[in-house]
Amino acid sequence: MSTEKKSFSRRKFLQRGAIVLGGSVVASYLGCSPMRRFTAQKVESMDLPASISSLKPDFWFEILADNTILLKSPKIEMGQGVWTGLAMMAAEELEVSLDKIKVEHANTGSGLIDNVNTGGSSSTSSLYEPVREVAATMREMLKAAAAKQWNVDISAVKTENGTLSSSGKKATYGEIATSTKEWDEPKTPTLKPKSAFKIIGKVVKRVDLKPKVMGTAKYTLDSELPDMLYAVLVKSPYLDATIKSVDSNEATKSVGVVKIVREGNLLAVVAKSFYAADSAAKKVVVEWNTPNKTQQTDLIKLVTVGNGKEANIQKEGSAKSILKDNKTEVFRQEYRTPMATHAQMEVNGAIAHVEANKVLIITGSQGPSQVRDVVAKAIDIKKDNIDVHTPLLGGGFGRKAAPGLAAEAAIISKLVGKPIKVYNSRQHEFQNGVYRPNTHHVLQAKMTKDGTIEAITHDQATPDMYVRNMVGEIGLKLLGSDFLSAGHGASLMYNVPNKSVSVWNTDVPIPISIWRAVGMFPNTFAIESFINELAHKAGKDAIDFRLDMLTDKDDKIIERSRKVLETLIEKSGWKTPKADGVGRGIAIGNDRKSIAAAAIEVEIKEGKIKVKKVTNVLDMGQIINPEGIKAQIEGCVMMGISATLYEELTVKDGQIEQAYFSQYPLATLADVPEIQSFLLEGDDVPYGVGEPPLAPIAPAIFGAVLNLTGKALRSLPLRLS
Amino acid sequence: MKIDFKLNGKPTSIDVDPAMPLLWVVRDELKLTATKFGCGMAMCGACTLHIDGEAVRSCSVPVETIAGKNIITLEGLSDSEANLHPIQQAWMEEQVPQCGYCQSGFMMAAAKLIKENPNPTDDDIINGITNICRCGTHPRIIKAIKRAAEINNQNH
Ligand code: FES
Ligand code: FES
């Protein structure tokens, strides 16, 4: 890496955060935050073109007239609870109760832009220091202002529950904020030690709970602009279809229709209501060119180890030659995971109002700044003229990291000259989406006579999931293959003397994207299922087998992983006798320093696998919001069961075959197992919680079925026959 | 066609295409947005509301069929924030929602369930409610419904 690139990215990271007091910006925050360091390290270790490093990790606080504090979150709330985590961190240093903090999404127009999408379970960990630092700075500024007004030393001013006081004098933050004209910006104050935490780590109600229970929470589809019209898109169920001809005579005559819009392959009916637009859209007759003829067998063939570009991402010892020299003793297995969709409950939608030099976008996206860029390009307007507002997201899971419908809404609004609301049908979501790709894994190992692994290799075949999206074609070429997103989790965590891991990238003629836990999901399924098979073959206990390979005392991750497994043995009753007809399985994963493991019990009921009990142990470092973490674990368990037992998307003649929920069953209330969750704080900084607990679910179910039936079901979804 | 009905206790009158699904009447015409669109095909339950006390998927109910009937949406489930319906109380206690998008539908289905069955078992709940939640709030939904039944029984 050249030094020039480094200095470029460093300069870029020095962006301002702002604190607003009494209605105007009074302080800029220029500290070097972990988020910047985190991204800087990531970017620099990637050796990528500098163009992706324009990070503005800004956020602001504002004291409102009613003495509440507004926190404009640069991270997107999609159910994972990030608003609550950030509010807790802020309240801790501000010395206010949690209900005093109001959280909203920052909009791109105010200049507070997070160029990193919300995802990768990194929001809370990356903002742990910066949010607290800014909050503490704000508290000190308020103290200094009060001290000046009261003519006392700052050390004599106390803060408690949103109130400042000093020898008989008292004022709320709001009062001091409005009566102060000149502010002093203090140095970054020291942060509270963990022992002084009053809010962080405590059980609280999530900040968006009440609106969600009362039905007042606003999502994209609930948002409106005055004089707004509705558009319904006419799409082909075939991938990559282009318009051959359109007959919209009947549709034009339909009640309430304002206009039928066509630009390139964008075809939309604009009407006074969604119902009118939708009814008319059904009358549009389109002939499509359908160049994409992909079949399921093509996908399987394309995504096969040995095909495409190989990038070796882990090599210790000489695993390959050991396997080659001992062919007859090699244990080799193949695993496959299918294509899948996100099926988030809220379909993608957007509202756009395009005026001469001003564009307003309202859309639930995991990456508002990307939305802004896509809109700028679509209607050829300067980014600075676009303001993207983000309502709450009705689920994301990676689906809303893709651009969504903002560009379509903007194009239509520009053509019609009115605000436009547009959203997908469920069928569009299924058939015109972006998908988790299918993967193929080959695992090979040679064991010694006493049943320990001497050499192991893992080859993963996968399309690129996100790297091209992040850094473009050149970035992907530089990396060799997508081992950052699709290949995430492909490496082997165990202390085995000889190991080698490769990721094979091939492109597939299907739009691909990230799906909760990204590469951790397929890779953990393959690796941990294989480990379960090896333990089974060696006649060893599946947890002891793993502990025997977690030996490096100097490696903190290894130490924490041991602790997680030891806790799991104890809490799950792993070594106690099990009931008849029950199988037990386990799996563990290290997802960016969050260590998650699950012990699962299954039964076979009416010929079907039924998950009975799931015991989770998660070491995510510092606990911020324990109830929120437990909710995320439960969500991961349910999504994990769903993806392990039911979900599979297939393609036929260039068409995604599943168009409705009835064709793509998901886990329901009937699938709820007994769930127990135990949290360990193996570090004093927080790591992610939204995805890590998902990865162990599939291989632990695999292990339990193997334990019960002796059958190794090596393809997801797991089917007994 | 002009259609008269009661919405959350209020006499309401609208003049729309009689085939328009009730979901769109409630959301787009009457601006009550707690009731959600998830699929439009009676497969997910996000649009569940009550028609004359029955839990119904409103995306698949033509508005012409509700003339003279009593519609309750989540907005009308409680008389006030101070006096929450047991389902909403339990939902707060158990912190059920994640993204929240499916929750109105689940709460409306659950409110009907505990009205009919004051002491539901796990099986009653599993068989009685087939809505979809993608965030995986199912374990808390089951707990909250049982808790709501308890609150309900204490109140009576
Ligand atoms: S929107 Fe009515 S059931 Fe899905
Ligand atoms: S809470 Fe998100 S879909 Fe149920």
Tab-separated table of N, CA and C in Angstrom, chain B residues 4 24 32 58 86 96 151:
chain	number	residue	atom	x	y	z
B	4	ASP	N	-71.693	3.330	4.169
B	4	ASP	CA	-71.672	3.821	5.558
B	4	ASP	C	-71.288	2.685	6.496
B	24	TRP	N	-57.139	-0.528	1.722
B	24	TRP	CA	-56.797	0.750	1.072
B	24	TRP	C	-57.759	1.849	1.466
B	32	LEU	N	-55.768	6.091	8.285
B	32	LEU	CA	-55.370	5.349	9.487
B	32	LEU	C	-54.343	4.311	9.038
B	58	SER	N	-57.820	-7.510	5.901
B	58	SER	CA	-58.567	-6.471	5.179
B	58	SER	C	-58.113	-6.261	3.743
B	86	PRO	N	-55.462	-4.959	27.110
B	86	PRO	CA	-54.533	-5.934	27.708
B	86	PRO	C	-53.467	-6.421	26.723
B	96	VAL	N	-42.399	-6.784	22.752
B	96	VAL	CA	-42.513	-7.687	21.605
B	96	VAL	C	-41.917	-7.125	20.299
B	151	ILE	N	-53.891	-10.592	32.313
B	151	ILE	CA	-54.319	-9.221	32.644
B	151	ILE	C	-55.826	-9.111	32.458
